[in-house]
Short mmCIF file of C-alpha atoms in Angstrom, two decimals:
data_model
loop_
_atom_site.label_atom_id
_atom_site.label_comp_id
_atom_site.label_asym_id
_atom_site.label_seq_id
_atom_site.Cartn_x
_atom_site.Cartn_y
_atom_site.Cartn_z
CA ASP A 563 0.00 0.00 0.00
CA ILE A 564 1.09 3.55 -0.69
CA GLN A 565 1.55 5.55 2.51
CA MET A 566 0.97 9.30 2.68
CA THR A 567 2.60 11.62 5.21
CA GLN A 568 1.07 15.08 5.38
CA SER A 569 2.42 17.95 7.45
CA PRO A 570 1.75 19.91 9.49
CA SER A 571 -1.34 18.45 11.12
CA THR A 572 -2.46 21.92 12.20
CA LEU A 573 -1.33 25.41 11.45
CA SER A 574 -2.42 28.78 12.68
CA ALA A 575 -2.29 31.63 10.23
CA SER A 576 -3.69 35.08 9.60
CA VAL A 577 -5.61 36.47 6.67
CA GLY A 578 -3.09 37.41 4.00
CA ASP A 579 -0.48 34.88 5.06
CA ARG A 580 1.22 32.51 2.64
CA VAL A 581 0.53 28.93 3.68
CA THR A 582 2.29 25.74 2.59
CA ILE A 583 1.23 22.16 3.24
CA THR A 584 3.46 19.21 2.37
CA CYS A 585 2.60 15.67 1.39
CA ARG A 586 5.09 12.84 1.00
CA THR A 587 4.34 9.45 -0.51
CA SER A 588 6.07 6.16 0.24
CA GLN A 589 6.65 5.50 -3.46
CA SER A 590 6.26 7.24 -6.80
CA ILE A 591 2.65 7.94 -7.77
CA ASN A 592 3.30 9.21 -11.28
CA SER A 593 1.89 12.65 -10.46
CA TRP A 594 -1.52 11.19 -9.65
CA LEU A 595 -1.97 13.48 -6.67
CA ALA A 596 -4.97 15.56 -5.69
CA TRP A 597 -5.76 18.08 -2.97
CA TYR A 598 -9.12 18.43 -1.23
CA GLN A 599 -10.59 21.08 1.05
CA GLN A 600 -13.15 20.08 3.66
CA LYS A 601 -15.23 22.33 5.88
CA PRO A 602 -17.10 21.08 8.97
CA GLY A 603 -20.22 19.10 8.14
CA ARG A 604 -19.48 19.13 4.41
CA ALA A 605 -18.15 16.64 1.90
CA PRO A 606 -14.61 17.23 0.65
CA ASN A 607 -14.23 19.55 -2.31
CA LEU A 608 -11.62 18.84 -5.00
CA LEU A 609 -9.19 21.73 -5.46
CA ILE A 610 -6.34 20.33 -7.54
CA HIS A 611 -5.60 17.15 -9.47
CA LYS A 612 -2.51 15.84 -11.30
CA VAL A 613 -0.30 17.71 -8.78
CA SER A 614 -0.97 21.21 -10.13
CA THR A 615 -4.15 21.37 -12.25
CA LEU A 616 -6.64 23.69 -10.62
CA GLU A 617 -10.29 22.66 -10.75
CA SER A 618 -12.73 25.00 -12.41
CA GLY A 619 -13.88 27.70 -10.03
CA VAL A 620 -11.00 27.31 -7.57
CA PRO A 621 -9.32 30.64 -6.84
CA SER A 622 -5.86 31.17 -8.32
CA ARG A 623 -4.38 31.76 -4.87
CA PHE A 624 -4.31 27.97 -4.58
CA SER A 625 -1.48 26.16 -6.33
CA GLY A 626 0.10 22.74 -6.26
CA SER A 627 3.59 21.60 -7.07
CA GLY A 628 5.98 18.73 -6.63
CA SER A 629 7.21 15.57 -8.21
CA GLY A 630 8.38 12.11 -7.32
CA THR A 631 7.32 11.58 -3.75
CA GLU A 632 7.08 15.14 -2.40
CA PHE A 633 4.23 17.50 -3.11
CA THR A 634 3.05 20.89 -1.88
CA LEU A 635 -0.18 22.83 -1.67
CA THR A 636 0.32 26.59 -1.38
CA ILE A 637 -2.23 29.27 -0.59
CA SER A 638 -0.57 32.52 -1.63
CA SER A 639 -2.71 34.87 0.45
CA LEU A 640 -5.01 33.22 2.96
CA GLN A 641 -8.62 34.38 2.85
CA PRO A 642 -11.36 33.97 5.49
CA ASP A 643 -13.06 31.30 3.36
CA ASP A 644 -9.88 29.20 3.35
CA PHE A 645 -9.99 28.20 7.02
CA ALA A 646 -10.68 24.49 6.65
CA THR A 647 -8.99 21.10 6.63
CA TYR A 648 -6.94 20.05 3.63
CA TYR A 649 -6.14 16.52 2.47
CA CYS A 650 -3.76 15.19 -0.12
CA GLN A 651 -4.78 12.03 -1.95
CA GLN A 652 -2.99 9.61 -4.25
CA TYR A 653 -4.98 7.99 -7.03
CA ASN A 654 -2.17 6.07 -8.71
CA THR A 655 -4.15 2.95 -7.86
CA TYR A 656 -7.85 2.39 -7.31
CA SER A 657 -7.02 1.83 -3.63
CA TRP A 658 -6.79 5.51 -2.84
CA THR A 659 -4.79 6.81 0.09
CA PHE A 660 -5.29 10.11 1.87
CA GLY A 661 -2.96 12.19 3.96
CA GLN A 662 -3.85 12.67 7.61
CA GLY A 663 -5.15 16.18 6.97
CA THR A 664 -4.01 19.70 7.82
CA LYS A 665 -6.34 21.95 9.74
CA VAL A 666 -5.79 25.60 8.89
CA ALA A 667 -6.99 27.68 11.83
CA ILE A 668 -7.24 31.37 12.51
CA LYS A 669 -4.31 32.81 14.43
CA GLU B 684 -25.03 18.06 -12.72
CA VAL B 685 -23.44 15.07 -11.02
CA GLN B 686 -25.39 13.93 -7.97
CA LEU B 687 -24.63 11.13 -5.55
CA VAL B 688 -27.12 10.34 -2.80
CA GLU B 689 -26.24 7.80 -0.13
CA SER B 690 -28.74 5.99 2.04
CA GLY B 691 -28.99 3.01 4.36
CA GLY B 692 -26.96 4.20 7.31
CA GLY B 693 -28.11 3.87 10.88
CA LEU B 694 -27.46 2.41 14.31
CA VAL B 695 -26.40 -1.23 14.38
CA GLN B 696 -25.05 -3.51 17.09
CA PRO B 697 -21.54 -4.94 16.93
CA GLY B 698 -21.55 -8.02 14.74
CA GLY B 699 -24.54 -6.78 12.80
CA SER B 700 -25.00 -6.00 9.12
CA LEU B 701 -26.04 -3.03 7.06
CA ARG B 702 -26.38 -2.32 3.34
CA LEU B 703 -25.56 1.11 2.01
CA SER B 704 -26.81 2.42 -1.32
CA CYS B 705 -25.70 5.30 -3.51
CA SER B 706 -27.99 6.60 -6.22
CA ALA B 707 -26.12 8.35 -9.04
CA SER B 708 -27.32 10.81 -11.64
CA GLY B 709 -25.96 13.43 -14.02
CA PHE B 710 -23.32 11.20 -15.62
CA THR B 711 -23.04 7.84 -17.38
CA PHE B 712 -22.72 5.72 -14.26
CA SER B 713 -21.73 2.55 -16.10
CA HIS B 714 -18.59 4.19 -17.48
CA TYR B 715 -16.91 5.04 -14.17
CA VAL B 716 -15.03 3.45 -11.31
CA MET B 717 -16.90 4.12 -8.07
CA HIS B 718 -15.53 4.39 -4.56
CA TRP B 719 -16.66 4.30 -0.95
CA VAL B 720 -14.66 6.50 1.43
CA ARG B 721 -15.38 6.87 5.14
CA GLN B 722 -14.65 9.39 7.84
CA ALA B 723 -14.85 8.56 11.53
CA PRO B 724 -16.09 11.38 13.78
CA GLY B 725 -13.40 14.05 14.00
CA LYS B 726 -10.96 11.98 11.95
CA GLY B 727 -9.56 11.93 8.42
CA LEU B 728 -10.62 10.31 5.18
CA GLN B 729 -10.16 6.59 4.66
CA PHE B 730 -10.56 4.56 1.46
CA VAL B 731 -12.98 1.67 1.96
CA SER B 732 -13.64 0.06 -1.39
CA ALA B 733 -13.73 0.56 -5.16
CA ILE B 734 -15.35 -1.18 -8.11
CA THR B 735 -14.61 -1.01 -11.83
CA PRO B 736 -17.29 0.06 -14.32
CA ASN B 737 -18.50 -3.44 -15.20
CA GLY B 738 -18.11 -4.71 -11.66
CA GLY B 739 -15.44 -7.15 -12.73
CA SER B 740 -12.80 -5.94 -10.29
CA THR B 741 -13.16 -4.84 -6.70
CA TYR B 742 -10.73 -3.38 -4.19
CA TYR B 743 -10.88 -3.20 -0.40
CA ALA B 744 -9.03 -1.63 2.48
CA ASP B 745 -7.36 -4.28 4.62
CA SER B 746 -9.54 -3.22 7.57
CA VAL B 747 -12.75 -4.26 5.80
CA LYS B 748 -11.59 -7.12 3.59
CA GLY B 749 -13.71 -10.21 4.09
CA ARG B 750 -16.45 -8.24 5.89
CA PHE B 751 -17.59 -5.69 3.29
CA THR B 752 -18.72 -6.31 -0.29
CA ILE B 753 -19.03 -3.62 -2.93
CA SER B 754 -21.35 -4.08 -5.89
CA ARG B 755 -23.23 -2.05 -8.45
CA ASP B 756 -26.36 -2.19 -10.57
CA ASN B 757 -25.62 -0.24 -13.74
CA SER B 758 -29.23 -0.62 -14.93
CA LYS B 759 -30.34 1.35 -11.85
CA ASN B 760 -27.33 3.68 -11.54
CA THR B 761 -26.80 2.46 -8.01
CA LEU B 762 -23.74 1.55 -5.98
CA PHE B 763 -23.92 -0.70 -2.91
CA LEU B 764 -21.83 -1.55 0.10
CA GLN B 765 -22.84 -4.65 2.04
CA MET B 766 -21.30 -4.47 5.49
CA SER B 767 -21.26 -7.40 7.89
CA SER B 768 -19.54 -8.33 11.15
CA LEU B 769 -19.58 -4.64 11.99
CA ARG B 770 -17.23 -3.33 14.67
CA HIS B 771 -17.19 -0.20 16.80
CA GLU B 772 -14.33 1.11 14.67
CA ASP B 773 -16.54 1.02 11.56
CA THR B 774 -18.53 3.93 12.97
CA SER B 775 -18.15 6.62 10.32
CA LEU B 776 -19.78 8.81 7.75
CA TYR B 777 -19.67 6.81 4.51
CA PHE B 778 -19.27 8.73 1.28
CA CYS B 779 -19.94 7.56 -2.25
CA VAL B 780 -17.38 9.06 -4.65
CA VAL B 781 -16.73 9.21 -8.36
CA GLY B 782 -13.23 10.43 -9.07
CA ASP B 783 -12.39 10.81 -12.72
CA TYR B 784 -10.02 13.72 -12.34
CA GLY B 785 -9.41 15.77 -15.44
CA ARG B 786 -12.67 14.73 -17.08
CA LEU B 787 -15.72 14.24 -14.90
CA GLY B 788 -13.93 15.60 -11.83
CA GLY B 789 -14.20 14.49 -8.23
CA HIS B 790 -17.72 14.29 -6.84
CA TRP B 791 -18.85 13.19 -3.42
CA GLY B 792 -22.23 12.53 -1.93
CA GLN B 793 -23.16 14.05 1.41
CA GLY B 794 -22.58 10.78 3.20
CA THR B 795 -24.62 8.37 5.30
CA LEU B 796 -23.79 7.83 8.96
CA VAL B 797 -23.15 4.35 10.29
CA THR B 798 -22.98 3.98 14.06
CA VAL B 799 -21.94 0.66 15.54
CA SER B 800 -22.87 0.52 19.19
CA SER B 801 -24.60 -1.71 21.70
#
């Protein structure tokens, strides 16, 4: 099974801050990496797929990068609507794996 | 518009069984791999099971293998998860998901809650 290590588990930030979340995989996933945002009581919402492809309607302050086994989600200027939990996900196989999640909280 | 609506959750005793359903609309259901993903209260997302478009191949998390069975009825656009020998640790919100990133996109239902408790 492919293991995912996401960090940090929580981070406190202010509106306007640049935020970076890291995800490491136990083996190569051929860039089949996605990022999700989840707010309390809601289903996850897909932000990015294939490492860096932004979904339609997702603000351009979100970006993804990385290769091999290390990947990053960056929010260039944190907005009030961005306080949520973020998950990375590998879909190199049908047996998906998710990172442990990063809760972005208000400082 | 893609819609996924789960049903069948509820309170069940340890060792009991439950069958979840997911009704799909807004896309050609028979063309896509379908997944079940769960989320325990206050916890992260966990893959449960997946099934290929014709139902010929299925995949399970080690934690549910031998206890859960995924299936689909393409004539009714419905995905199922038969759960048996349920344990306390199976208590979760169960989501039905279609993830065809780059084409259809990633779409989740709102989930159905399964609570395993005596």
